[in-house]
Tab-separated table of C-alpha atoms in Angstrom:
chain	number	residue	atom	x	y	z
K	1	MET	CA	-46.613	-40.996	-3.139
K	2	VAL	CA	-43.463	-40.398	-4.926
K	3	THR	CA	-41.524	-38.562	-7.417
K	4	ILE	CA	-38.741	-40.290	-9.097
K	5	ILE	CA	-36.076	-37.425	-9.881
K	6	ILE	CA	-33.555	-38.378	-12.584
K	7	PRO	CA	-30.565	-35.759	-13.019
K	8	ASN	CA	-29.303	-36.023	-16.363
K	9	TYR	CA	-26.022	-34.139	-18.101
K	10	ASN	CA	-24.977	-35.384	-21.452
K	11	GLY	CA	-26.025	-39.066	-20.551
K	12	LEU	CA	-28.033	-40.007	-23.549
K	13	HIS	CA	-25.674	-43.215	-23.757
K	14	TYR	CA	-27.597	-44.231	-20.646
K	15	LEU	CA	-30.926	-42.590	-20.548
K	16	GLY	CA	-32.971	-44.982	-22.757
K	17	ASP	CA	-32.157	-48.142	-20.343
K	18	CYS	CA	-32.411	-46.014	-17.487
K	19	LEU	CA	-35.956	-44.974	-18.323
K	20	ASP	CA	-36.893	-48.497	-19.866
K	21	ALA	CA	-36.128	-49.876	-16.753
K	22	ILE	CA	-37.869	-47.483	-14.282
K	23	LEU	CA	-41.162	-46.815	-16.323
K	24	PRO	CA	-42.993	-49.822	-15.837
K	25	GLN	CA	-42.490	-49.361	-11.819
K	26	ALA	CA	-44.257	-46.049	-12.531
K	27	GLU	CA	-47.271	-46.669	-14.105
K	28	GLU	CA	-49.385	-46.336	-11.033
K	29	GLU	CA	-51.235	-43.083	-10.569
K	30	ASP	CA	-49.195	-42.518	-7.279
K	31	ARG	CA	-45.912	-42.567	-8.754
K	32	HIS	CA	-44.062	-39.796	-11.068
K	33	VAL	CA	-40.931	-39.757	-13.342
K	34	LEU	CA	-39.286	-36.622	-13.465
K	35	VAL	CA	-35.900	-36.056	-15.603
K	36	VAL	CA	-34.082	-32.853	-14.911
K	37	ASP	CA	-31.603	-31.951	-17.830
K	38	ASN	CA	-28.828	-29.769	-16.804
K	39	GLY	CA	-28.116	-28.059	-20.124
K	40	SER	CA	-26.936	-31.262	-22.173
K	41	THR	CA	-25.505	-30.812	-25.666
K	42	ASP	CA	-25.088	-34.655	-26.699
K	43	GLY	CA	-28.682	-34.646	-28.091
K	44	SER	CA	-30.388	-35.691	-24.789
K	45	VAL	CA	-32.733	-32.541	-25.111
K	46	GLU	CA	-34.142	-34.115	-28.395
K	47	PHE	CA	-34.319	-37.428	-27.045
K	48	LEU	CA	-35.990	-36.521	-23.946
K	49	ARG	CA	-38.700	-34.280	-25.999
K	50	THR	CA	-39.532	-37.540	-27.546
K	51	TYR	CA	-39.697	-39.921	-24.921
K	52	PRO	CA	-43.183	-40.775	-23.857
K	53	GLY	CA	-44.383	-41.194	-20.279
K	54	ILE	CA	-42.094	-38.334	-18.446
K	55	GLU	CA	-41.948	-34.995	-17.468
K	56	THR	CA	-38.560	-32.910	-17.927
K	57	LEU	CA	-37.376	-29.844	-16.672
K	58	PHE	CA	-34.734	-28.445	-19.338
K	59	LEU	CA	-32.298	-26.065	-17.086
K	60	PRO	CA	-30.229	-23.595	-19.515
K	61	ASP	CA	-26.691	-24.703	-17.616
K	62	ASN	CA	-24.929	-27.104	-15.769
K	63	THR	CA	-25.728	-26.836	-12.151
K	64	GLY	CA	-24.107	-29.900	-11.113
K	65	PHE	CA	-26.123	-32.843	-9.501
K	66	CYS	CA	-27.420	-30.486	-6.354
K	67	GLY	CA	-28.824	-27.825	-8.446
K	68	ALA	CA	-30.587	-30.880	-10.712
K	69	VAL	CA	-32.211	-32.661	-7.869
K	70	ASN	CA	-33.122	-29.402	-6.080
K	71	ALA	CA	-35.340	-28.144	-8.991
K	72	GLY	CA	-36.449	-31.542	-9.465
K	73	ILE	CA	-37.356	-31.673	-5.332
K	74	ARG	CA	-38.779	-27.796	-5.339
K	75	HIS	CA	-40.992	-29.023	-8.257
K	76	SER	CA	-42.394	-32.292	-6.609
K	77	HIS	CA	-45.381	-32.527	-4.300
K	78	THR	CA	-45.167	-36.029	-3.122
K	79	ARG	CA	-44.449	-37.691	0.280
K	80	TYR	CA	-41.346	-39.051	-1.004
K	81	VAL	CA	-38.676	-38.576	-3.633
K	82	ILE	CA	-36.482	-40.929	-5.322
K	83	LEU	CA	-33.199	-39.701	-6.864
K	84	LEU	CA	-31.829	-42.010	-9.405
K	85	ASN	CA	-28.896	-41.401	-11.603
K	86	ASN	CA	-28.931	-41.646	-15.117
K	87	ASP	CA	-26.477	-44.359	-15.443
K	88	THR	CA	-28.268	-46.886	-13.704
K	89	LYS	CA	-31.080	-49.652	-14.269
K	90	VAL	CA	-33.183	-50.375	-11.397
K	91	ARG	CA	-34.694	-54.103	-10.817
K	92	PRO	CA	-38.212	-55.130	-10.476
K	93	GLY	CA	-39.667	-54.277	-7.182
K	94	TYR	CA	-37.193	-51.502	-6.570
K	95	VAL	CA	-39.525	-48.663	-5.811
K	96	GLN	CA	-42.106	-50.515	-3.692
K	97	ALA	CA	-39.473	-51.866	-1.673
K	98	LEU	CA	-38.431	-48.429	-0.867
K	99	ILE	CA	-41.688	-47.011	-0.404
K	100	ASP	CA	-42.489	-49.968	1.956
K	101	GLY	CA	-39.504	-49.023	3.800
K	102	MET	CA	-40.278	-45.662	4.569
K	103	GLU	CA	-43.751	-46.301	5.447
K	104	GLN	CA	-42.462	-48.676	8.359
K	105	ASP	CA	-40.713	-46.319	10.225
K	106	GLY	CA	-41.608	-42.793	10.420
K	107	LYS	CA	-38.333	-41.478	11.520
K	108	LEU	CA	-36.428	-42.528	8.633
K	109	PHE	CA	-35.066	-39.606	6.384
K	110	SER	CA	-33.652	-41.819	3.455
K	111	ILE	CA	-33.242	-45.358	2.397
K	112	SER	CA	-30.195	-46.293	0.388
K	113	ALA	CA	-30.584	-49.009	-2.277
K	114	GLN	CA	-28.459	-51.980	-3.035
K	115	MET	CA	-26.366	-50.707	-5.910
K	116	LEU	CA	-24.757	-53.425	-7.979
K	117	MET	CA	-21.652	-52.880	-10.565
K	118	MET	CA	-23.508	-53.052	-14.034
K	119	HIS	CA	-20.605	-54.915	-15.631
K	120	SER	CA	-20.356	-57.330	-12.525
K	121	PRO	CA	-23.849	-57.357	-10.871
K	122	ASP	CA	-22.840	-59.881	-8.403
K	123	ARG	CA	-20.375	-57.214	-6.590
K	124	ILE	CA	-21.676	-53.944	-4.587
K	125	ASP	CA	-21.209	-50.581	-5.979
K	126	ASN	CA	-22.749	-49.024	-3.063
K	127	ALA	CA	-24.656	-50.275	-0.060
K	128	GLY	CA	-25.072	-46.893	1.883
K	129	ASP	CA	-21.972	-44.525	2.872
K	130	LEU	CA	-20.005	-44.019	6.123
K	131	TYR	CA	-18.380	-41.035	7.131
K	132	THR	CA	-15.782	-40.783	9.723
K	133	ALA	CA	-13.550	-38.705	12.222
K	134	LEU	CA	-10.905	-38.703	9.484
K	135	GLY	CA	-13.053	-36.799	7.174
K	136	TYR	CA	-13.589	-39.699	5.031
K	137	ALA	CA	-16.809	-40.837	3.100
K	138	LYS	CA	-16.825	-44.289	1.692
K	139	GLY	CA	-19.468	-46.159	0.131
K	140	ARG	CA	-19.991	-49.549	1.958
K	141	GLY	CA	-19.066	-52.887	0.346
K	142	ILE	CA	-17.558	-51.845	-2.816
K	143	GLY	CA	-16.283	-54.333	-5.064
K	144	LYS	CA	-17.309	-57.051	-2.386
K	145	PRO	CA	-19.681	-59.788	-3.142
K	146	ALA	CA	-23.455	-59.169	-3.162
K	147	ASP	CA	-24.500	-61.814	-0.692
K	148	ALA	CA	-22.406	-60.430	1.808
K	149	TYR	CA	-24.740	-57.207	2.221
K	150	ASP	CA	-28.058	-58.952	1.920
K	151	GLN	CA	-29.368	-57.488	5.419
K	152	PRO	CA	-30.877	-54.172	6.302
K	153	ALA	CA	-28.407	-51.981	8.073
K	154	GLU	CA	-27.966	-48.492	9.656
K	155	ILE	CA	-25.703	-46.347	7.717
K	156	PHE	CA	-24.718	-42.678	8.209
K	157	SER	CA	-26.291	-41.587	5.123
K	158	SER	CA	-27.637	-42.796	1.713
K	159	CYS	CA	-25.554	-42.600	-1.657
K	160	GLY	CA	-27.983	-40.166	-3.709
K	161	GLY	CA	-27.507	-42.266	-7.106
K	162	ALA	CA	-30.231	-44.606	-5.809
K	163	ALA	CA	-31.849	-43.382	-2.399
K	164	ILE	CA	-35.323	-42.410	-1.738
K	165	TYR	CA	-35.935	-39.527	0.796
K	166	ARG	CA	-38.806	-38.215	3.057
K	167	ARG	CA	-39.841	-34.677	1.381
K	168	ALA	CA	-40.882	-33.156	4.266
K	169	VAL	CA	-37.699	-33.327	6.163
K	170	PHE	CA	-36.020	-30.940	3.287
K	171	ASP	CA	-38.210	-28.215	4.579
K	172	GLN	CA	-36.778	-28.799	8.185
K	173	ILE	CA	-33.195	-29.344	7.057
K	174	GLY	CA	-33.035	-27.581	3.800
K	175	LEU	CA	-32.020	-28.915	0.401
K	176	PHE	CA	-28.857	-30.413	-1.056
K	177	ASP	CA	-26.287	-27.546	-0.763
K	178	GLU	CA	-25.133	-26.554	-4.205
K	179	THR	CA	-21.872	-25.354	-3.023
K	180	HIS	CA	-21.033	-28.890	-3.196
K	181	PHE	CA	-21.959	-28.442	-6.746
K	182	ALA	CA	-21.102	-32.619	-6.657
K	183	TYR	CA	-19.548	-35.176	-4.349
K	184	LEU	CA	-20.097	-35.800	-0.880
K	185	GLU	CA	-23.557	-33.568	-0.959
K	186	ASP	CA	-25.373	-36.830	-0.140
K	187	VAL	CA	-23.329	-36.918	3.168
K	188	ASP	CA	-24.014	-33.443	3.841
K	189	VAL	CA	-27.585	-33.714	3.774
K	190	GLY	CA	-27.856	-37.066	5.740
K	191	TYR	CA	-25.579	-35.433	8.331
K	192	ARG	CA	-27.779	-32.401	8.817
K	193	ALA	CA	-30.695	-34.760	9.006
K	194	ARG	CA	-28.865	-36.852	12.042
K	195	ILE	CA	-28.472	-33.367	13.910
K	196	TYR	CA	-32.355	-33.194	13.801
K	197	GLY	CA	-32.844	-36.658	14.882
K	198	TRP	CA	-33.459	-38.391	11.520
K	199	HIS	CA	-31.654	-41.450	10.390
K	200	SER	CA	-31.038	-43.662	7.536
K	201	ILE	CA	-30.659	-47.039	6.410
K	202	TYR	CA	-29.782	-49.544	3.680
K	203	LEU	CA	-31.862	-52.096	2.168
K	204	PRO	CA	-31.024	-54.851	-0.133
K	205	GLU	CA	-34.315	-55.810	-1.376
K	206	ALA	CA	-34.346	-52.433	-3.394
K	207	LYS	CA	-31.809	-53.534	-6.241
K	208	VAL	CA	-30.062	-51.328	-8.851
K	209	GLU	CA	-27.291	-51.825	-11.529
K	210	HIS	CA	-25.133	-48.858	-11.502
K	211	ALA	CA	-22.468	-48.091	-14.595
K	212	GLY	CA	-20.452	-45.729	-12.143
K	213	SER	CA	-18.566	-42.493	-12.952
K	214	GLY	CA	-21.098	-41.553	-15.744
K	215	PHE	CA	-20.499	-37.890	-15.110
K	216	SER	CA	-16.511	-37.770	-14.331
K	217	GLY	CA	-15.474	-40.671	-16.432
K	218	SER	CA	-13.253	-42.655	-13.983
K	219	ARG	CA	-12.927	-43.355	-10.252
K	220	TYR	CA	-10.164	-41.344	-9.910
K	221	ASN	CA	-9.612	-37.812	-12.207
K	222	SER	CA	-8.698	-34.477	-11.743
K	223	PHE	CA	-12.080	-33.101	-11.671
K	224	LYS	CA	-13.236	-35.427	-9.037
K	225	VAL	CA	-10.369	-35.352	-6.896
K	226	SER	CA	-9.996	-31.582	-6.735
K	227	LEU	CA	-13.856	-31.307	-6.141
K	228	THR	CA	-13.857	-34.091	-3.388
K	229	SER	CA	-11.220	-32.748	-1.551
K	230	ARG	CA	-12.861	-29.361	-1.507
K	231	ASN	CA	-15.929	-30.608	-0.243
K	232	SER	CA	-14.097	-32.734	2.023
K	233	VAL	CA	-13.182	-29.645	3.990
K	234	TYR	CA	-16.085	-27.644	4.009
K	235	LEU	CA	-18.644	-30.617	4.995
K	236	PRO	CA	-17.314	-30.959	8.798
K	237	TRP	CA	-16.815	-27.205	9.074
K	238	LYS	CA	-20.361	-26.488	7.674
K	239	ASN	CA	-21.874	-29.283	10.176
K	240	MET	CA	-19.811	-29.237	13.048
K	241	PRO	CA	-20.076	-26.917	16.124
K	242	PHE	CA	-16.736	-25.082	17.197
K	243	LEU	CA	-16.060	-27.502	20.039
K	244	GLN	CA	-16.909	-30.884	18.040
K	245	LEU	CA	-14.732	-29.280	15.265
K	246	LEU	CA	-11.710	-29.047	17.543
K	247	LEU	CA	-12.228	-32.215	18.969
K	248	ASN	CA	-12.000	-33.716	15.449
K	249	LEU	CA	-8.998	-31.624	13.937
K	250	PRO	CA	-6.347	-33.881	14.684
K	251	LEU	CA	-7.932	-36.475	13.162
K	252	LEU	CA	-8.877	-34.550	10.149
K	253	LEU	CA	-5.414	-33.353	9.690
K	254	LEU	CA	-4.212	-36.858	9.814
K	255	GLY	CA	-7.113	-37.948	7.647
K	256	TYR	CA	-6.056	-35.114	4.440
K	257	LEU	CA	-2.273	-35.983	5.071
K	258	VAL	CA	-2.773	-39.903	4.254
K	259	LYS	CA	-5.016	-38.647	1.377
K	260	THR	CA	-2.171	-36.480	0.114
K	261	LEU	CA	0.286	-38.812	0.014
K	262	PHE	CA	-2.128	-41.408	-1.263
K	263	PHE	CA	-3.051	-39.126	-4.364
K	264	VAL	CA	0.549	-38.063	-4.996
K	265	LYS	CA	1.155	-41.796	-5.915
K	266	LYS	CA	-1.785	-41.648	-7.790
K	267	GLY	CA	0.156	-38.687	-9.712
K	268	LEU	CA	-3.160	-36.406	-8.481
K	269	GLY	CA	-1.331	-34.805	-5.304
K	270	ARG	CA	-1.537	-31.204	-6.696
K	271	GLU	CA	-5.449	-31.775	-7.550
K	272	TYR	CA	-5.984	-32.958	-4.178
K	273	VAL	CA	-4.064	-30.124	-2.436
K	274	ARG	CA	-5.724	-27.536	-4.794
K	275	GLY	CA	-8.976	-28.829	-3.420
K	276	LEU	CA	-8.039	-28.558	0.321
K	277	SER	CA	-6.880	-24.908	-0.436
K	278	GLU	CA	-10.384	-24.399	-2.421
K	279	GLY	CA	-12.296	-26.048	0.639
K	280	VAL	CA	-10.736	-23.609	3.239
K	281	LYS	CA	-11.524	-20.715	1.044
K	282	LEU	CA	-15.175	-21.984	0.938
K	283	CYS	CA	-15.352	-21.905	4.405
K	284	LEU	CA	-13.917	-18.415	4.914
K	285	LYS	CA	-16.627	-17.032	2.372
K	286	ARG	CA	-18.796	-14.528	4.156
K	287	GLU	CA	-21.870	-16.017	1.809
K	288	ASN	CA	-21.390	-19.338	3.223
K	289	ARG	CA	-21.614	-18.380	6.477
K	290	ASP	CA	-25.202	-18.718	6.496
K	291	ARG	CA	-24.956	-22.347	5.487
K	292	LYS	CA	-23.259	-23.615	8.278
K	293	VAL	CA	-25.581	-25.544	10.345
K	294	ARG	CA	-26.438	-23.189	13.664
K	295	PHE	CA	-25.907	-25.354	17.225
K	296	GLN	CA	-29.205	-25.717	18.929
K	297	ARG	CA	-28.955	-27.133	22.633
K	298	LYS	CA	-31.871	-29.451	22.156
K	299	HIS	CA	-29.739	-31.136	19.431
K	300	LEU	CA	-26.806	-31.872	21.850
K	301	ILE	CA	-27.684	-35.600	22.311
K	302	ASN	CA	-27.740	-36.017	18.668
K	303	TYR	CA	-24.339	-34.540	18.413
K	304	VAL	CA	-22.990	-36.873	20.932
K	305	LYS	CA	-24.442	-39.693	18.708
K	306	ILE	CA	-23.159	-38.526	15.584
K	307	GLN	CA	-19.589	-38.169	17.220
K	308	LEU	CA	-19.308	-41.559	18.590
K	309	ARG	CA	-20.749	-42.850	15.146
K	310	LEU	CA	-17.857	-40.594	13.405
K	311	TRP	CA	-15.135	-42.545	15.503
K	312	VAL	CA	-16.846	-45.985	15.422
K	313	ASN	CA	-16.800	-45.598	11.413
K	314	ILE	CA	-12.877	-45.185	11.298
K	315	PHE	CA	-12.846	-49.081	12.341
K	316	ARG	CA	-15.341	-49.756	9.980
K	317	ILE	CA	-13.877	-48.403	6.522
K	318	LEU	CA	-10.086	-50.074	7.743
């Protein structure tokens, strides 16, 4: 029924708690835990070789979040795959809630769990992702009381840190784009699914505590800011047809300007602008042209629905 894929890169500090929490929910025959190690050097490999009850893929190099989960998805043969960050602890009933949710709606591509701050578990870490015509992606409810997000909701895309996906849809739309390496890759794959007529929801019954920034180390740092800004240029170019991109260009430019000023105040303006420049270069590379989603007239109504959502989401993030 489901493969639970846990990507790991130098996450030894978190792995034991993560696995101890998820394994009791994977004891049934139709549930399988697969850890994909991204060339860790902190003792994770030795720990995983001796940890019972899991299967592990050992990659020789760090391929980023996208490379690791893609390796896991290719290795899986189940109806669904759950992607779970290594710095999480799932609560009882998490896996079953996600499976039940998917079984109830055959047009769901993914379901995003209620991610809670591990050190403030009454607060939301992520309740699904929004994406806007400004080029901003934002997790719903960050830092807000969890009881304010106790109802299921339609979302633009699922946060890949604790979500379930319909495995067959990847055969239709492609896997996570490894050009991203990390950051916004879950918004990108959710965007592609929407173009093909699939949708995603947030389900509060599936709860997981999340330490956060387990890979990059903090909310704002040069690595994360540069990579996120790069991907924020690549993502709309890749998924929007020319006319839609032209329509959104004024708002996208406004969004990049506002973010530049924001990061200048944070002392990370140079990193943000460098990322934007790298994003433009990505769009111009010949090898990336094949990754651009080809416009098909049969998907026109889906593009219209996406555009309306991009406009509406501007007001939802304010």
